Structures are given as C-alpha cells and as structure tokens.
Amino acid sequence: MPHRITGEPQLRTPDPEEPVITQRLKRSERIIRKLHRSVGSPHGRTTLDRLEDIGGVRVILPDQEAVQMLADRIAQRWDVHRDRDYVSKPQTTGYWARHIVVIRDSRFVEIQLRTPWEQSWADAVEAADNRLGLTLKDGIGPESMITYFALAAKQLRARELGTKVDQATLEAFRRAREQVVHEGYYKA
C-alpha cells in the first residue's frame, strides 16, 4: 500500500485505502516552552533526550475504527512506552486524538493517530495560534478562545461519532462565537 509522506498535513479527506502520513517535528519554540514548564514540575526537570514528542509521525485515518486497528497493530509490533488516548478522554481544550510513544533505536518516537475531524480541529487551533500569537494548543490564551475551540471540538466529535449535539452545547457555542467575534479574534 503506497503512502504519501509530506512535511505538512493534507487537508483533504484521506482515501481509506491510502492513509495520509506526515512527519511531525516540534518547533523549537514549543520545545523550549516545554523544557521551561518542566522546571517547576513536581517530577523535576525534563532533559531534551527525555522529551517524548520532539519528532514523530502523524497518520490521518478515515475513522476511529481504523485508528484502533492501527493502534493495536503498533502495540503488537513495537515497544510501546506510552499510549495516550485523548479520544476516550479529550483534553479540556477539546483536543482529541491518539498518541502512542514507541521506542525505536533507543529514542522516543511519537505516533499521532488522527481522523480528518481531529485534524481539521487541530489545524484551526494552530492557525489561530499562529495568526494571533497565542498558545491555545496548550490551553493558554483568552478564555473566550479556549471555550470557543472546546465547544467546537465537542460538536465535531459528535459529528464524527454520528451522535446528536445537545441544544445546550449548540447555544453555548453560539454565545462563544459571538464573544470571540466581539473581542475581535474573528469577523462575523
């Protein structure tokens, strides 16, 4: 099965027979921010060689069933150091995906498994971060923006899973959208 390997994620929906595979290199600013954050950590200071997600690969798969199948296959074939399932337990920012850290050649390699819905949400957050100079990815930024993206993620997850979004979430998202427009982060 051929794979496309690119430096940037593809935005089109992947063909189920051909998952989109991209390299993933963490930007130096994020690495430095992570190292600085670890100084105050109760676990002590993290060194560069202990960071689990400096480099890796991202695979965009058509749905959660394909994500689970690949996660199972990785677990059978490679030495899995950590498996973070943000699908069953999304982050408070709304981020949801699967991160599996494996050990290859005595180094940590992170494998991110995402669906097109997860990828589109992450792309939108990263675009806002870049445009506004924020770090919403880390849950740092204006509360209105964090709330807006968390509620957007809730709706996208429901769509991905084929479930209905409750009226309270839809109304909260409408208010959150009005707020970020009012604050000038987006135009109406």
PDB file of C-alpha atoms in Angstrom:
ATOM      1  CA  MET A   1       0.000   0.000   0.000  1.00  0.00           C
ATOM      2  CA  PRO A   2       1.671   3.308  -1.027  1.00  0.00           C
ATOM      3  CA  HIS A   3       1.805   6.234   1.398  1.00  0.00           C
ATOM      4  CA  ARG A   4       2.229   9.941   0.753  1.00  0.00           C
ATOM      5  CA  ILE A   5       4.821  11.473   3.035  1.00  0.00           C
ATOM      6  CA  THR A   6       4.824  15.243   3.285  1.00  0.00           C
ATOM      7  CA  GLY A   7       6.053  17.910   5.648  1.00  0.00           C
ATOM      8  CA  GLU A   8       2.612  19.435   6.137  1.00  0.00           C
ATOM      9  CA  PRO A   9      -0.702  17.689   6.839  1.00  0.00           C
ATOM     10  CA  GLN A  10      -3.026  17.165   3.905  1.00  0.00           C
ATOM     11  CA  LEU A  11      -6.387  18.879   4.271  1.00  0.00           C
ATOM     12  CA  ARG A  12      -8.417  16.594   2.045  1.00  0.00           C
ATOM     13  CA  THR A  13     -10.247  13.568   3.387  1.00  0.00           C
ATOM     14  CA  PRO A  14      -7.917  10.593   3.058  1.00  0.00           C
ATOM     15  CA  ASP A  15      -8.796   7.591   0.941  1.00  0.00           C
ATOM     16  CA  PRO A  16      -9.430   4.659   3.335  1.00  0.00           C
ATOM     17  CA  GLU A  17      -7.024   2.571   1.271  1.00  0.00           C
ATOM     18  CA  GLU A  18      -4.312   5.217   1.476  1.00  0.00           C
ATOM     19  CA  PRO A  19      -3.879   6.901   4.880  1.00  0.00           C
ATOM     20  CA  VAL A  20      -2.136  10.265   4.905  1.00  0.00           C
ATOM     21  CA  ILE A  21       1.191  10.039   6.720  1.00  0.00           C
ATOM     22  CA  THR A  22       3.119  13.177   7.607  1.00  0.00           C
ATOM     23  CA  GLN A  23       6.312  13.787   9.511  1.00  0.00           C
ATOM     24  CA  ARG A  24       5.920  15.775  12.649  1.00  0.00           C
ATOM     25  CA  LEU A  25       8.765  17.867  14.008  1.00  0.00           C
ATOM     26  CA  LYS A  26       8.106  20.018  17.028  1.00  0.00           C
ATOM     27  CA  ARG A  27       9.065  23.666  16.571  1.00  0.00           C
ATOM     28  CA  SER A  28      11.975  24.862  18.692  1.00  0.00           C
ATOM     29  CA  GLU A  29       9.788  27.453  20.492  1.00  0.00           C
ATOM     30  CA  ARG A  30       7.472  24.672  21.718  1.00  0.00           C
ATOM     31  CA  ILE A  31      10.422  22.518  22.811  1.00  0.00           C
ATOM     32  CA  ILE A  32      11.880  25.414  24.804  1.00  0.00           C
ATOM     33  CA  ARG A  33       8.470  26.183  26.321  1.00  0.00           C
ATOM     34  CA  LYS A  34       8.109  22.522  27.365  1.00  0.00           C
ATOM     35  CA  LEU A  35      11.564  22.448  28.927  1.00  0.00           C
ATOM     36  CA  HIS A  36      10.855  25.661  30.856  1.00  0.00           C
ATOM     37  CA  ARG A  37       7.499  24.304  32.057  1.00  0.00           C
ATOM     38  CA  SER A  38       9.193  21.168  33.377  1.00  0.00           C
ATOM     39  CA  VAL A  39      11.450  23.203  35.683  1.00  0.00           C
ATOM     40  CA  GLY A  40       8.515  23.798  38.040  1.00  0.00           C
ATOM     41  CA  SER A  41       7.121  20.296  37.573  1.00  0.00           C
ATOM     42  CA  PRO A  42       6.749  18.048  40.637  1.00  0.00           C
ATOM     43  CA  HIS A  43       8.534  15.360  38.583  1.00  0.00           C
ATOM     44  CA  GLY A  44      11.630  17.518  38.208  1.00  0.00           C
ATOM     45  CA  ARG A  45      13.326  18.979  35.200  1.00  0.00           C
ATOM     46  CA  THR A  46      12.969  17.192  31.870  1.00  0.00           C
ATOM     47  CA  THR A  47      16.023  16.942  29.674  1.00  0.00           C
ATOM     48  CA  LEU A  48      15.887  17.139  25.915  1.00  0.00           C
ATOM     49  CA  ASP A  49      16.628  13.429  25.500  1.00  0.00           C
ATOM     50  CA  ARG A  50      13.614  12.552  27.684  1.00  0.00           C
ATOM     51  CA  LEU A  51      11.033  14.547  25.734  1.00  0.00           C
ATOM     52  CA  GLU A  52       8.729  12.042  24.058  1.00  0.00           C
ATOM     53  CA  ASP A  53       7.328  14.172  21.277  1.00  0.00           C
ATOM     54  CA  ILE A  54      10.106  16.156  19.600  1.00  0.00           C
ATOM     55  CA  GLY A  55       9.745  14.177  16.406  1.00  0.00           C
ATOM     56  CA  GLY A  56       7.412  11.618  15.096  1.00  0.00           C
ATOM     57  CA  VAL A  57       4.801  10.802  12.581  1.00  0.00           C
ATOM     58  CA  ARG A  58       1.159  11.678  12.171  1.00  0.00           C
ATOM     59  CA  VAL A  59      -1.242   9.338  10.438  1.00  0.00           C
ATOM     60  CA  ILE A  60      -4.648  10.613   9.386  1.00  0.00           C
ATOM     61  CA  LEU A  61      -7.068   7.724   9.148  1.00  0.00           C
ATOM     62  CA  PRO A  62     -10.677   7.742   7.934  1.00  0.00           C
ATOM     63  CA  ASP A  63     -12.367   6.905  11.253  1.00  0.00           C
ATOM     64  CA  GLN A  64     -11.925   5.718  14.850  1.00  0.00           C
ATOM     65  CA  GLU A  65     -12.171   2.073  13.816  1.00  0.00           C
ATOM     66  CA  ALA A  66      -9.115   2.488  11.582  1.00  0.00           C
ATOM     67  CA  VAL A  67      -7.329   4.363  14.388  1.00  0.00           C
ATOM     68  CA  GLN A  68      -7.969   1.471  16.786  1.00  0.00           C
ATOM     69  CA  MET A  69      -6.839  -1.116  14.243  1.00  0.00           C
ATOM     70  CA  LEU A  70      -3.541   0.702  13.692  1.00  0.00           C
ATOM     71  CA  ALA A  71      -3.048   1.271  17.437  1.00  0.00           C
ATOM     72  CA  ASP A  72      -3.476  -2.474  18.006  1.00  0.00           C
ATOM     73  CA  ARG A  73      -1.001  -3.263  15.253  1.00  0.00           C
ATOM     74  CA  ILE A  74       1.585  -0.841  16.679  1.00  0.00           C
ATOM     75  CA  ALA A  75       1.196  -2.420  20.132  1.00  0.00           C
ATOM     76  CA  GLN A  76       1.782  -5.886  18.691  1.00  0.00           C
ATOM     77  CA  ARG A  77       4.906  -4.954  16.742  1.00  0.00           C
ATOM     78  CA  TRP A  78       6.746  -2.200  18.618  1.00  0.00           C
ATOM     79  CA  ASP A  79       7.907  -1.407  22.129  1.00  0.00           C
ATOM     80  CA  VAL A  80       5.182   0.971  23.346  1.00  0.00           C
ATOM     81  CA  HIS A  81       6.398   3.350  26.024  1.00  0.00           C
ATOM     82  CA  ARG A  82       3.117   5.258  26.458  1.00  0.00           C
ATOM     83  CA  ASP A  83      -0.343   5.292  24.900  1.00  0.00           C
ATOM     84  CA  ARG A  84      -2.342   8.468  25.456  1.00  0.00           C
ATOM     85  CA  ASP A  85      -5.930   8.038  24.372  1.00  0.00           C
ATOM     86  CA  TYR A  86      -7.344  11.537  24.121  1.00  0.00           C
ATOM     87  CA  VAL A  87     -10.294  10.132  22.173  1.00  0.00           C
ATOM     88  CA  SER A  88     -11.850   8.458  25.200  1.00  0.00           C
ATOM     89  CA  LYS A  89     -10.591  11.264  27.470  1.00  0.00           C
ATOM     90  CA  PRO A  90     -10.337  14.505  25.467  1.00  0.00           C
ATOM     91  CA  GLN A  91      -8.231  17.319  26.873  1.00  0.00           C
ATOM     92  CA  THR A  92     -10.053  20.266  28.424  1.00  0.00           C
ATOM     93  CA  THR A  93      -9.060  22.341  25.373  1.00  0.00           C
ATOM     94  CA  GLY A  94     -11.151  19.981  23.244  1.00  0.00           C
ATOM     95  CA  TYR A  95      -8.170  18.202  21.679  1.00  0.00           C
ATOM     96  CA  TRP A  96      -8.881  14.558  20.876  1.00  0.00           C
ATOM     97  CA  ALA A  97      -6.626  12.059  19.118  1.00  0.00           C
ATOM     98  CA  ARG A  98      -4.443   9.066  19.945  1.00  0.00           C
ATOM     99  CA  HIS A  99      -0.736   9.491  20.774  1.00  0.00           C
ATOM    100  CA  ILE A 100       1.417   6.413  21.015  1.00  0.00           C
ATOM    101  CA  VAL A 101       5.056   6.816  22.053  1.00  0.00           C
ATOM    102  CA  VAL A 102       7.283   3.967  20.916  1.00  0.00           C
ATOM    103  CA  ILE A 103      10.964   3.341  21.438  1.00  0.00           C
ATOM    104  CA  ARG A 104      12.973   2.990  18.234  1.00  0.00           C
ATOM    105  CA  ASP A 105      16.784   2.879  18.229  1.00  0.00           C
ATOM    106  CA  SER A 106      16.798   3.906  21.918  1.00  0.00           C
ATOM    107  CA  ARG A 107      14.810   7.064  21.111  1.00  0.00           C
ATOM    108  CA  PHE A 108      11.243   8.087  21.743  1.00  0.00           C
ATOM    109  CA  VAL A 109       9.089   8.479  18.638  1.00  0.00           C
ATOM    110  CA  GLU A 110       5.545   9.754  18.922  1.00  0.00           C
ATOM    111  CA  ILE A 111       2.916   8.389  16.562  1.00  0.00           C
ATOM    112  CA  GLN A 112      -0.170  10.570  16.392  1.00  0.00           C
ATOM    113  CA  LEU A 113      -3.259   8.875  15.034  1.00  0.00           C
ATOM    114  CA  ARG A 114      -5.991  11.258  13.940  1.00  0.00           C
ATOM    115  CA  THR A 115      -9.172  11.287  11.915  1.00  0.00           C
ATOM    116  CA  PRO A 116      -9.946  14.067   9.419  1.00  0.00           C
ATOM    117  CA  TRP A 117     -12.254  15.687  12.018  1.00  0.00           C
ATOM    118  CA  GLU A 118      -9.464  15.715  14.612  1.00  0.00           C
ATOM    119  CA  GLN A 119      -7.004  17.059  12.070  1.00  0.00           C
ATOM    120  CA  SER A 120      -9.291  19.875  10.918  1.00  0.00           C
ATOM    121  CA  TRP A 121      -9.858  20.990  14.528  1.00  0.00           C
ATOM    122  CA  ALA A 122      -6.093  20.915  15.268  1.00  0.00           C
ATOM    123  CA  ASP A 123      -5.379  22.853  12.051  1.00  0.00           C
ATOM    124  CA  ALA A 124      -7.900  25.539  13.070  1.00  0.00           C
ATOM    125  CA  VAL A 125      -6.359  25.898  16.544  1.00  0.00           C
ATOM    126  CA  GLU A 126      -2.849  26.080  15.108  1.00  0.00           C
ATOM    127  CA  ALA A 127      -3.944  28.682  12.550  1.00  0.00           C
ATOM    128  CA  ALA A 128      -5.435  30.808  15.354  1.00  0.00           C
ATOM    129  CA  ASP A 129      -2.257  30.366  17.425  1.00  0.00           C
ATOM    130  CA  ASN A 130      -0.072  31.463  14.514  1.00  0.00           C
ATOM    131  CA  ARG A 131      -2.301  34.363  13.458  1.00  0.00           C
ATOM    132  CA  LEU A 132      -2.809  35.747  16.972  1.00  0.00           C
ATOM    133  CA  GLY A 133       0.474  34.762  18.642  1.00  0.00           C
ATOM    134  CA  LEU A 134      -1.318  32.529  21.156  1.00  0.00           C
ATOM    135  CA  THR A 135      -0.705  29.057  22.583  1.00  0.00           C
ATOM    136  CA  LEU A 136      -4.266  27.739  22.675  1.00  0.00           C
ATOM    137  CA  LYS A 137      -2.848  24.266  21.941  1.00  0.00           C
ATOM    138  CA  ASP A 138      -1.517  24.287  25.493  1.00  0.00           C
ATOM    139  CA  GLY A 139      -4.700  25.761  26.954  1.00  0.00           C
ATOM    140  CA  ILE A 140      -3.035  29.172  27.297  1.00  0.00           C
ATOM    141  CA  GLY A 141      -4.831  32.171  25.897  1.00  0.00           C
ATOM    142  CA  PRO A 142      -8.022  34.160  26.232  1.00  0.00           C
ATOM    143  CA  GLU A 143     -10.725  32.170  27.990  1.00  0.00           C
ATOM    144  CA  SER A 144     -13.199  33.053  25.246  1.00  0.00           C
ATOM    145  CA  MET A 145     -10.987  31.423  22.591  1.00  0.00           C
ATOM    146  CA  ILE A 146     -10.339  28.342  24.710  1.00  0.00           C
ATOM    147  CA  THR A 147     -14.086  27.949  25.302  1.00  0.00           C
ATOM    148  CA  TYR A 148     -14.860  28.525  21.614  1.00  0.00           C
ATOM    149  CA  PHE A 149     -12.490  25.768  20.459  1.00  0.00           C
ATOM    150  CA  ALA A 150     -13.526  23.347  23.232  1.00  0.00           C
ATOM    151  CA  LEU A 151     -17.180  23.692  22.190  1.00  0.00           C
ATOM    152  CA  ALA A 152     -16.274  23.395  18.502  1.00  0.00           C
ATOM    153  CA  ALA A 153     -14.434  20.143  19.296  1.00  0.00           C
ATOM    154  CA  LYS A 154     -17.448  18.802  21.154  1.00  0.00           C
ATOM    155  CA  GLN A 155     -19.593  19.333  18.055  1.00  0.00           C
ATOM    156  CA  LEU A 156     -17.011  17.814  15.696  1.00  0.00           C
ATOM    157  CA  ARG A 157     -16.625  14.735  17.929  1.00  0.00           C
ATOM    158  CA  ALA A 158     -20.395  14.269  17.882  1.00  0.00           C
ATOM    159  CA  ARG A 159     -20.387  14.514  14.090  1.00  0.00           C
ATOM    160  CA  GLU A 160     -17.516  12.057  13.848  1.00  0.00           C
ATOM    161  CA  LEU A 161     -19.328   9.578  16.077  1.00  0.00           C
ATOM    162  CA  GLY A 162     -22.691  10.126  14.397  1.00  0.00           C
ATOM    163  CA  THR A 163     -24.351  11.423  17.557  1.00  0.00           C
ATOM    164  CA  LYS A 164     -26.555  14.451  18.008  1.00  0.00           C
ATOM    165  CA  VAL A 165     -25.265  17.634  19.621  1.00  0.00           C
ATOM    166  CA  ASP A 166     -27.491  18.727  22.505  1.00  0.00           C
ATOM    167  CA  GLN A 167     -29.198  22.109  22.371  1.00  0.00           C
ATOM    168  CA  ALA A 168     -27.276  23.454  25.382  1.00  0.00           C
ATOM    169  CA  THR A 169     -23.941  22.850  23.591  1.00  0.00           C
ATOM    170  CA  LEU A 170     -25.223  24.484  20.407  1.00  0.00           C
ATOM    171  CA  GLU A 171     -26.402  27.532  22.371  1.00  0.00           C
ATOM    172  CA  ALA A 172     -23.125  27.732  24.344  1.00  0.00           C
ATOM    173  CA  PHE A 173     -21.177  27.584  21.069  1.00  0.00           C
ATOM    174  CA  ARG A 174     -23.333  30.346  19.552  1.00  0.00           C
ATOM    175  CA  ARG A 175     -22.565  32.563  22.571  1.00  0.00           C
ATOM    176  CA  ALA A 176     -18.858  31.649  22.453  1.00  0.00           C
ATOM    177  CA  ARG A 177     -18.713  32.515  18.749  1.00  0.00           C
ATOM    178  CA  GLU A 178     -20.404  35.861  19.370  1.00  0.00           C
ATOM    179  CA  GLN A 179     -17.871  36.554  22.131  1.00  0.00           C
ATOM    180  CA  VAL A 180     -14.757  35.834  20.018  1.00  0.00           C
ATOM    181  CA  VAL A 181     -16.203  37.969  17.202  1.00  0.00           C
ATOM    182  CA  HIS A 182     -16.984  40.761  19.689  1.00  0.00           C
ATOM    183  CA  GLU A 183     -13.406  40.580  21.055  1.00  0.00           C
ATOM    184  CA  GLY A 184     -12.039  40.868  17.514  1.00  0.00           C
ATOM    185  CA  TYR A 185     -10.491  37.408  17.124  1.00  0.00           C
ATOM    186  CA  TYR A 186     -12.788  36.612  14.195  1.00  0.00           C
ATOM    187  CA  LYS A 187     -15.064  38.570  11.894  1.00  0.00           C
ATOM    188  CA  ALA A 188     -18.801  37.963  11.760  1.00  0.00           C
TER     189      ALA A 188
END
